[in-house]
mmCIF file of C-alpha atoms in Angstrom:
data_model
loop_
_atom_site.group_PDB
_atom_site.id
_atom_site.type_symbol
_atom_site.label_atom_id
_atom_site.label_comp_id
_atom_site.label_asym_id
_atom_site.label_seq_id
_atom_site.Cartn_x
_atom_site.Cartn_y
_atom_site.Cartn_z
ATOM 1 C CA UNK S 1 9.880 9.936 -9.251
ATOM 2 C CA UNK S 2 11.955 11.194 -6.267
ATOM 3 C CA UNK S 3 8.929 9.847 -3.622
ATOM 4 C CA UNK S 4 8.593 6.459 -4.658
ATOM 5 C CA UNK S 5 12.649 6.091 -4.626
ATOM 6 C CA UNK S 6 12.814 6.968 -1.290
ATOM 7 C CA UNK S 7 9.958 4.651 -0.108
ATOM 8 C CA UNK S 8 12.314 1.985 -0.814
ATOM 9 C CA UNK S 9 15.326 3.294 0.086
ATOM 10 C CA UNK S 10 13.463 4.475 3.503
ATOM 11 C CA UNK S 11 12.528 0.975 3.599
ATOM 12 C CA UNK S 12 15.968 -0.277 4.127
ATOM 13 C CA UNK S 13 16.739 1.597 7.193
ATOM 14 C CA UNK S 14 15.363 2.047 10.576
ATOM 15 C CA UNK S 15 14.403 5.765 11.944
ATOM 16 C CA UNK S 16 12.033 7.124 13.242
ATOM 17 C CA UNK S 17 8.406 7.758 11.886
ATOM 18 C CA UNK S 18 8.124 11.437 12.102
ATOM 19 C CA UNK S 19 11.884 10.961 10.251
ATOM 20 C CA UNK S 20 10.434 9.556 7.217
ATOM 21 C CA UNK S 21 7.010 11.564 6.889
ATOM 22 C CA UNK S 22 9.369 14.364 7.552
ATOM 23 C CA UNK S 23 11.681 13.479 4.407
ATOM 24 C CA UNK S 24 8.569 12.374 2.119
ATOM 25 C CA UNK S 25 6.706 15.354 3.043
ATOM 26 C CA UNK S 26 8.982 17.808 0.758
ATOM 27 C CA UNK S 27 9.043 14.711 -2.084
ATOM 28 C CA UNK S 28 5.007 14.866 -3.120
ATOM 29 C CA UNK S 29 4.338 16.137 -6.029
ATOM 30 C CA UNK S 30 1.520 14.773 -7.570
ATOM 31 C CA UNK S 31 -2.496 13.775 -6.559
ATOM 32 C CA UNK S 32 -1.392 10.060 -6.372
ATOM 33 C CA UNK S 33 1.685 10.560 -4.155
ATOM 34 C CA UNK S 34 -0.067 13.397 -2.213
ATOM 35 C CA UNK S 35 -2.781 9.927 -1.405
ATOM 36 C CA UNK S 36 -0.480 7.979 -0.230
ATOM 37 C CA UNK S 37 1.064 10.284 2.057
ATOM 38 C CA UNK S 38 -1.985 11.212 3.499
ATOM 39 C CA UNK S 39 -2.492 7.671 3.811
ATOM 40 C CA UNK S 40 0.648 6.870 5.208
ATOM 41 C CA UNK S 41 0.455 10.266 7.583
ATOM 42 C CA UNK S 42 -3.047 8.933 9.255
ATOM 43 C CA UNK S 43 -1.649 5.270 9.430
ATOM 44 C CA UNK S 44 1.323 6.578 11.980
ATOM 45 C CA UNK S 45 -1.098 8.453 13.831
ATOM 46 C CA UNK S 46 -3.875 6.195 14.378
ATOM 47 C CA UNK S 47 -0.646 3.445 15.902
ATOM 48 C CA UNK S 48 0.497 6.307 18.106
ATOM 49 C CA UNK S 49 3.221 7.421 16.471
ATOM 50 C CA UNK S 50 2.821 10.857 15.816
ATOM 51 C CA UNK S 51 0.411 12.919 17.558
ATOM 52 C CA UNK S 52 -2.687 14.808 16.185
ATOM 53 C CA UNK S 53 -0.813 18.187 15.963
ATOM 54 C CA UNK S 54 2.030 16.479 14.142
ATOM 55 C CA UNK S 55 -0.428 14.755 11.584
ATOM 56 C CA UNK S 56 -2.307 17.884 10.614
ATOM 57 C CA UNK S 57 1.349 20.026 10.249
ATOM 58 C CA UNK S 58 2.463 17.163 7.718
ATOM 59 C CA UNK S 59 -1.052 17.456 5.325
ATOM 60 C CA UNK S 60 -1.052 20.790 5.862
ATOM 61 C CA UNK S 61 2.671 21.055 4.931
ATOM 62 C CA UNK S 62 1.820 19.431 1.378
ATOM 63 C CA UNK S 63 -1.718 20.327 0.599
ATOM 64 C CA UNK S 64 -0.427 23.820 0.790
ATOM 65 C CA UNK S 65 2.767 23.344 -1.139
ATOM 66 C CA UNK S 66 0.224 21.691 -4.348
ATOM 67 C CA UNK S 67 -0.689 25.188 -5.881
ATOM 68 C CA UNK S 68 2.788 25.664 -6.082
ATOM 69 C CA UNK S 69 4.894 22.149 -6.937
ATOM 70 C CA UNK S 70 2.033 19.966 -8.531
ATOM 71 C CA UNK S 71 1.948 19.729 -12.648
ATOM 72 C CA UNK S 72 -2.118 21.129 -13.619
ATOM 73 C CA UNK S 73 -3.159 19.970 -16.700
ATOM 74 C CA UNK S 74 -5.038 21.618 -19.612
ATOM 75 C CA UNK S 75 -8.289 19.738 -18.617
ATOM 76 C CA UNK S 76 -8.909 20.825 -15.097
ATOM 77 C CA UNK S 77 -8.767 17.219 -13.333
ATOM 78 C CA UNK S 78 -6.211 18.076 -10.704
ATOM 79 C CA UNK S 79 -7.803 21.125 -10.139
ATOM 80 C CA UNK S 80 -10.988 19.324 -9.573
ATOM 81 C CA UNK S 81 -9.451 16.617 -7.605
ATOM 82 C CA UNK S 82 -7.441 19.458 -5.808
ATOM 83 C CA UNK S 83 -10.707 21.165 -4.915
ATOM 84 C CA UNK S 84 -13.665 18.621 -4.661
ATOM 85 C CA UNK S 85 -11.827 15.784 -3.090
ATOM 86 C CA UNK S 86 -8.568 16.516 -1.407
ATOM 87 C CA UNK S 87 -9.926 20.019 0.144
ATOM 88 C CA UNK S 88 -13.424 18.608 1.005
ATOM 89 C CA UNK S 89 -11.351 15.742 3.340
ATOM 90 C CA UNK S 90 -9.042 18.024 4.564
ATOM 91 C CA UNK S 91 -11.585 20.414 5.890
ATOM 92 C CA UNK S 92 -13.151 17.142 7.136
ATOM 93 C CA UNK S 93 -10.419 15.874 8.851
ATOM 94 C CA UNK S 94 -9.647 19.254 10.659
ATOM 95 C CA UNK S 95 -6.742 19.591 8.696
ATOM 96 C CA UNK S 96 -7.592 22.847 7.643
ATOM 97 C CA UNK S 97 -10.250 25.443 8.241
ATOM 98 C CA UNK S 98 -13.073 26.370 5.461
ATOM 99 C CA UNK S 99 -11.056 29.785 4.748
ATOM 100 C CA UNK S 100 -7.690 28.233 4.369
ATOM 101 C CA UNK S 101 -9.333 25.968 1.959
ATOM 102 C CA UNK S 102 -11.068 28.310 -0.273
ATOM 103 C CA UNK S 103 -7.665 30.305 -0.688
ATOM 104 C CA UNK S 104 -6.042 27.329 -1.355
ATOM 105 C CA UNK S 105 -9.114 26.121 -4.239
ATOM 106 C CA UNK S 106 -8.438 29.949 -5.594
ATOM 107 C CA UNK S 107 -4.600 29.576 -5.669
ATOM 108 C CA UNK S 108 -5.679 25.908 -7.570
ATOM 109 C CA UNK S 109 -7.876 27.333 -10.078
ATOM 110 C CA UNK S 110 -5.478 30.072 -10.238
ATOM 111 C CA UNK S 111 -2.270 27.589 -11.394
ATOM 112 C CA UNK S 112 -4.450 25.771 -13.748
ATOM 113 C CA UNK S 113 -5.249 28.458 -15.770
ATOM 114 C CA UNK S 114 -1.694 28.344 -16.986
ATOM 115 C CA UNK S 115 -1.581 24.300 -17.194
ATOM 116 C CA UNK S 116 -0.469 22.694 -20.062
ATOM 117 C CA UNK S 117 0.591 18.900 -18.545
ATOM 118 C CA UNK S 118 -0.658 15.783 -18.668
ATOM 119 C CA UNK S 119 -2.888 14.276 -15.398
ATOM 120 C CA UNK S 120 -2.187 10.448 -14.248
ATOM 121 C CA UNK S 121 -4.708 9.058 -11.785
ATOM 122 C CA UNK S 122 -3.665 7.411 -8.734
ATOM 123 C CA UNK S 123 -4.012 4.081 -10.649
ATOM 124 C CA UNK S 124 -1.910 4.901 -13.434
ATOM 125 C CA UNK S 125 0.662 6.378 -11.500
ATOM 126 C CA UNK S 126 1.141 3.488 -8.855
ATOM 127 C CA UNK S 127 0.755 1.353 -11.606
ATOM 128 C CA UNK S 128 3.550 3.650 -13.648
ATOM 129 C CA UNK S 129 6.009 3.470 -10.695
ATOM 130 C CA UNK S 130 5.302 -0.124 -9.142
ATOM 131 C CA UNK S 131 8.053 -2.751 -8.429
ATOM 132 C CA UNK S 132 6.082 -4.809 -10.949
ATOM 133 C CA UNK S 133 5.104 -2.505 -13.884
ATOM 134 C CA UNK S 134 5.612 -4.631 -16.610
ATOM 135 C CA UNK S 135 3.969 -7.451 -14.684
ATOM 136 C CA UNK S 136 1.313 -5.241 -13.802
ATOM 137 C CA UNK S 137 0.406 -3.310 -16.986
ATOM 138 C CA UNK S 138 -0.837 -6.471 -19.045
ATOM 139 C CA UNK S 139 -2.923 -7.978 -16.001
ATOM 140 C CA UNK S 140 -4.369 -4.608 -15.098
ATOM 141 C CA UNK S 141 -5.730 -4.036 -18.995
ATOM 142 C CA UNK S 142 -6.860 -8.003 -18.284
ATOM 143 C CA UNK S 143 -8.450 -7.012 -14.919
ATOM 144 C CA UNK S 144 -10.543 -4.029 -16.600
ATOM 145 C CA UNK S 145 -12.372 -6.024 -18.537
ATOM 146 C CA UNK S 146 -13.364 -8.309 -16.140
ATOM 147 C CA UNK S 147 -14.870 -5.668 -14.853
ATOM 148 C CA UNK S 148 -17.325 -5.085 -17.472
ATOM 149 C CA UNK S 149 -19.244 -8.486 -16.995
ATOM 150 C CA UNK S 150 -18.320 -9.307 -13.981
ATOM 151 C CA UNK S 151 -21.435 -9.973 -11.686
ATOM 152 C CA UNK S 152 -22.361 -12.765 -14.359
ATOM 153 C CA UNK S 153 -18.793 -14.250 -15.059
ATOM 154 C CA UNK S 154 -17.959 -16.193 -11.374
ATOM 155 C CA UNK S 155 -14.601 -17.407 -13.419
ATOM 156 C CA UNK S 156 -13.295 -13.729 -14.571
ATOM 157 C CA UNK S 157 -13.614 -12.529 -10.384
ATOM 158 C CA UNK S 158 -11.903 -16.216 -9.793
ATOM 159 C CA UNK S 159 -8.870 -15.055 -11.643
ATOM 160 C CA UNK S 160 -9.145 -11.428 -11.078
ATOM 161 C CA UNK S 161 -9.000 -12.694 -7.406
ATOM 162 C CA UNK S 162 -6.040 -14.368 -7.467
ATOM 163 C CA UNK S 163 -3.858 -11.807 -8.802
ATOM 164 C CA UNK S 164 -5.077 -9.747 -6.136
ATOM 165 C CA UNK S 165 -4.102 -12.326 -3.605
ATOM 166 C CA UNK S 166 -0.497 -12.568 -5.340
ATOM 167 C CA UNK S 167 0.206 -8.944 -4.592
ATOM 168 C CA UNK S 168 -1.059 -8.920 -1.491
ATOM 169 C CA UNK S 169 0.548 -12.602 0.125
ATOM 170 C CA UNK S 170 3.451 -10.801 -1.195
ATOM 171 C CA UNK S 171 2.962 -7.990 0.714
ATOM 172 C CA UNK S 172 2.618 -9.850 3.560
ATOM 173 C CA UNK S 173 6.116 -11.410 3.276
ATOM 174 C CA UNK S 174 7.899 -8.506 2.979
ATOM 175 C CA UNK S 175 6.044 -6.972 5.715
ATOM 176 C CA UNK S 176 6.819 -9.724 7.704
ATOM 177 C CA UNK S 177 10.504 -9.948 7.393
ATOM 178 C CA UNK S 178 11.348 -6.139 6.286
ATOM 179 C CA UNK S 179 8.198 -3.844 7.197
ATOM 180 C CA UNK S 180 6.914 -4.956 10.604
ATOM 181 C CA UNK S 181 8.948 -1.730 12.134
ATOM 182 C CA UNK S 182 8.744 0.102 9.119
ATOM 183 C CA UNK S 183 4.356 0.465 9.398
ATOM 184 C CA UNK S 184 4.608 4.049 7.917
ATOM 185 C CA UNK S 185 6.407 3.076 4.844
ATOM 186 C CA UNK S 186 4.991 -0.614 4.749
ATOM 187 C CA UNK S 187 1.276 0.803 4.690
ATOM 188 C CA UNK S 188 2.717 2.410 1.020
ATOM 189 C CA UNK S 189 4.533 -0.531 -0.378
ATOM 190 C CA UNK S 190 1.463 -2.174 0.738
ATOM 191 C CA UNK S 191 -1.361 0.315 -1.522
ATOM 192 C CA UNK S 192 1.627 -0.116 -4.231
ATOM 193 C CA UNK S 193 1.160 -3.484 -5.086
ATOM 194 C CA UNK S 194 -2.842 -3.584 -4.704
ATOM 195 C CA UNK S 195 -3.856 -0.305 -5.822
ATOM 196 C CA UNK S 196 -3.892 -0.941 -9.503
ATOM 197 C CA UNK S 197 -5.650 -3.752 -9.283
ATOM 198 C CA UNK S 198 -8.469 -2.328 -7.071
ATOM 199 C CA UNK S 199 -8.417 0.805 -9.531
ATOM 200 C CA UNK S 200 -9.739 -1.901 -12.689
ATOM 201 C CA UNK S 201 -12.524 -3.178 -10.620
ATOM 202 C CA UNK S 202 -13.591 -0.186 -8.703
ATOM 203 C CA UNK S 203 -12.839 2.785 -12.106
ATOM 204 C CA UNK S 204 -13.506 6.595 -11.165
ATOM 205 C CA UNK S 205 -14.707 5.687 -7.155
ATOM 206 C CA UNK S 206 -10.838 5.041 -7.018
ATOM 207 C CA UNK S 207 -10.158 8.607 -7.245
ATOM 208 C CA UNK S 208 -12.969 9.802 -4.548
ATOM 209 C CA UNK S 209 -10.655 8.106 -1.666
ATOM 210 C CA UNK S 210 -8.241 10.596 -0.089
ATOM 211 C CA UNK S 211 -7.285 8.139 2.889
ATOM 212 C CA UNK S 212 -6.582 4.660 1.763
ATOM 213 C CA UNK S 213 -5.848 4.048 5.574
ATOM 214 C CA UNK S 214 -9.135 4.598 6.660
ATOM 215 C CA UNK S 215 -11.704 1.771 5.894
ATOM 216 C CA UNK S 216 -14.545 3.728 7.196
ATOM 217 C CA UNK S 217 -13.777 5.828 4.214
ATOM 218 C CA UNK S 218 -12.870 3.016 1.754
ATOM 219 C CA UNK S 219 -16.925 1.518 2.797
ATOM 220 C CA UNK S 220 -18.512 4.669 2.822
ATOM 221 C CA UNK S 221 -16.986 5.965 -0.610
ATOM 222 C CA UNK S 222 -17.509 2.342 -2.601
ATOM 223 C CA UNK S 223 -20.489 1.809 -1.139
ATOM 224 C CA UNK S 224 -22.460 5.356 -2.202
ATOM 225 C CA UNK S 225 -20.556 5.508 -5.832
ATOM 226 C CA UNK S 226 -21.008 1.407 -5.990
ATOM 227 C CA UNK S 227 -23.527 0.186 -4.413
ATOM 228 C CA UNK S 228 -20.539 -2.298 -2.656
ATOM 229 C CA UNK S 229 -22.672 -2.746 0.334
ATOM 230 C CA UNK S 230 -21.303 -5.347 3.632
ATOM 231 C CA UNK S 231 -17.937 -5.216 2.207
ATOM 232 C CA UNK S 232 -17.219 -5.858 5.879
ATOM 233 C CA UNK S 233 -19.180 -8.847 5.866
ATOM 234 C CA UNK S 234 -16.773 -9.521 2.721
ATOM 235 C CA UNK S 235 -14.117 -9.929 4.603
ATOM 236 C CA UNK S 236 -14.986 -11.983 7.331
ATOM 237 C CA UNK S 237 -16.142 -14.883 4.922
ATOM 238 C CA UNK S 238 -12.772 -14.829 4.216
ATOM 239 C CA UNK S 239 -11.701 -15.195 7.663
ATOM 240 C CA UNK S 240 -8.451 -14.262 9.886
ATOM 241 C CA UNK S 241 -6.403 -15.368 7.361
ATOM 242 C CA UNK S 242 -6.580 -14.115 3.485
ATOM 243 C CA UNK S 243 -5.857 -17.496 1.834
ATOM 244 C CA UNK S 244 -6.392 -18.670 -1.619
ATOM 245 C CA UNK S 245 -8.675 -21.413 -0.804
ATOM 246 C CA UNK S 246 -10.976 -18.982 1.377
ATOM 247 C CA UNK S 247 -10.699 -16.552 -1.364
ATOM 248 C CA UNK S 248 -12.340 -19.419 -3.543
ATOM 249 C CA UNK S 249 -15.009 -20.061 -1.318
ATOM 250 C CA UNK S 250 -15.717 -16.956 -1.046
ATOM 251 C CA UNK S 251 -16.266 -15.334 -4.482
ATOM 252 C CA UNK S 252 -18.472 -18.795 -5.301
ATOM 253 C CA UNK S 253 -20.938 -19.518 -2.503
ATOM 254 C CA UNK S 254 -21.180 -16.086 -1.731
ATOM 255 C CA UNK S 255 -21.475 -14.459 -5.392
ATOM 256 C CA UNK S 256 -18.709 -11.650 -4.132
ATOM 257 C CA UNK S 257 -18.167 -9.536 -7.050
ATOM 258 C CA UNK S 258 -14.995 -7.748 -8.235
ATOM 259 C CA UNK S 259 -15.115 -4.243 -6.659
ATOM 260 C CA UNK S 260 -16.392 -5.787 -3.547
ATOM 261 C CA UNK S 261 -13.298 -8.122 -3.483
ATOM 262 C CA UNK S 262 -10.917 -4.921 -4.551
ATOM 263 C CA UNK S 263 -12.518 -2.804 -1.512
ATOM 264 C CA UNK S 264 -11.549 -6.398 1.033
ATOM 265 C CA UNK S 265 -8.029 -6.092 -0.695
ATOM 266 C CA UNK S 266 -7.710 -2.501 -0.324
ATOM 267 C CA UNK S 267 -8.929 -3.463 3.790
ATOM 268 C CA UNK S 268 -6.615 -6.668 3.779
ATOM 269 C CA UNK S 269 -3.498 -4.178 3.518
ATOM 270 C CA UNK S 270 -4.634 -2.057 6.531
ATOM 271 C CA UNK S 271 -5.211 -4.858 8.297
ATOM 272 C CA UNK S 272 -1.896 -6.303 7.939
ATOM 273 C CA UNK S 273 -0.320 -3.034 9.334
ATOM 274 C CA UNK S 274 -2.412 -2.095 12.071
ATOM 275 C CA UNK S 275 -3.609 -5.613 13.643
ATOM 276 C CA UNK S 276 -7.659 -4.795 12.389
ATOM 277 C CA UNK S 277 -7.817 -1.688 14.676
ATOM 278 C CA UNK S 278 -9.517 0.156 11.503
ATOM 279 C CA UNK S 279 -11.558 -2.409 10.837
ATOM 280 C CA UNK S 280 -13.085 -3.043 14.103
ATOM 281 C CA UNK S 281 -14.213 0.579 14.084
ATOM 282 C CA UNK S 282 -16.064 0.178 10.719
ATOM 283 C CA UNK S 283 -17.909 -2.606 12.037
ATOM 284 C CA UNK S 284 -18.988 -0.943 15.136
ATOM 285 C CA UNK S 285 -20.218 2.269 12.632
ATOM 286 C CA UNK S 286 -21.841 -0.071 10.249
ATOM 287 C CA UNK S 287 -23.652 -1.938 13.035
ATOM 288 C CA UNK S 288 -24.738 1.224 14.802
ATOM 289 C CA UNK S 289 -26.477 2.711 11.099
ATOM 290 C CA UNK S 290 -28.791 -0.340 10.918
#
């Protein structure tokens, strides 16, 4: 697909942030890429490097061009996602009013009725489009079933845990040498590579998260659809630094579990790009609601 080529290629070159939301806004296409752009989109604005006005135009841009450029399928589920989730958090977010929403649901509902394609999640289209699919597809089936058993299987969250932590000290490299001044486009690669994984542990909540930048959200969502409660706390047993021997430590004196440890993996990636600014904040909200 067109947006995931030029999230590398964008990665090569240095330009300007509202450049490259500007070029990737015409590029999404589908609920998974439409994700990661508002992810992306939120990321630049919470570093300061596009104002408020300029975040909302770019959603807005997109969310309104769906009805129009996204594939509905004979089942409804982008229509649903289109309408219960994406909507819902743009009307949140003050992206859009209540009555721009509900004509954009009705042009939604509208489009489906004449759907005849095939929906991928945001898990198996990352997955689909990843840097490492073939690498990826066999542990992600491997991953899914340790998360049928995993609260009593220490071992299965052990392994799960380090292919997490492959994808994501990976991430970190690259983001070191090639991303630092590419945060926009890094936060992407980033939710590229970890995604997937996250998706086998934490199943349907996966496609409740609009923002993958936000960790308020990424708390709040896992924690009411999962019961993934101090996933905060989860990640400061692991420390400053996400390292395999912490990561050990961790899952076995303090029983973490696999979504638990997908939601801190999913957090590790923001905090890469945006020095634990996010993170702080989710603390402070958590400590204020006890």
């Amino acid at each position: 697909p067109r947006f995931y080529r030029a999230i590398v290629e964008r990665s090569q070159h240095v330009v300007s942030v509202y450049e490259d939301l500007h070029a990737l806004s015409d590029l999404v296409a589908d609920i998974a890429q439409l994700k990661l752009f508002y992810s992306a989109v939120s990321m630049a604005h919470k570093k300061g490097e596009i104002a408020l006005k300029q975040r909302n135009r770019f959603l807005a841009h997109v969310v309104k061009g769906a009805p129009h450029k996204f594939k509905f399928d004979s089942e409804s589920r982008v229509a649903t996602a289109m309408t219960e989730v994406v909507l819902k958090k743009c009307v949140k977010d003050g992206i859009l009013t209540q009555a721009e929403s509900a004509r954009l649901a009705h042009k939604c509902i509208k489009a489906n009725v004449f759907a005849d394609y095939r929906y991928m999640s945001l898990v198996e289209s990352v997955s689909h489009v990843s840097r490492k699919i073939e690498e990826l597809s066999s542990r992600v089936d491997a991953v899914a079933q340790y998360a049928v058993d995993v609260n009593s299987r220490v071992d299965a969250v052990v392994r799960y845990s380090m292919d997490v932590h492959e994808e994501l000290t990976e991430f970190k490299r690259q983001y070191r040498t090639h991303l630092k001044r590419r945060s926009t486009v890094g936060v992407v690669r980033g939710l590229i590579s970890v995604v997937p994984f996250a998706g086998a542990a934490l199943g349907s909540a996966c496609d409740t998260i609009v923002d993958f930048s936000s960790v308020m959200d990424l708390v709040e969502v896992t924690a009411e659809s999962l019961q993934v409660e101090h996933v905060t706390t989860v990640v400061d047993k692991l420390g400053d630094k996400w390292s395999e021997g912490a990561l050990n430590k961790a899952i076995r004196e303090q029983r973490i579990n696999a979504p638990q440890l997908a939601v801190a993996g999913l957090i590790e990636v923001v905090r890469t790009v945006d020095g634990g600014e996010s993170l702080r904040e989710a603390r402070k909200h958590m400590q204020a609601r006890v």
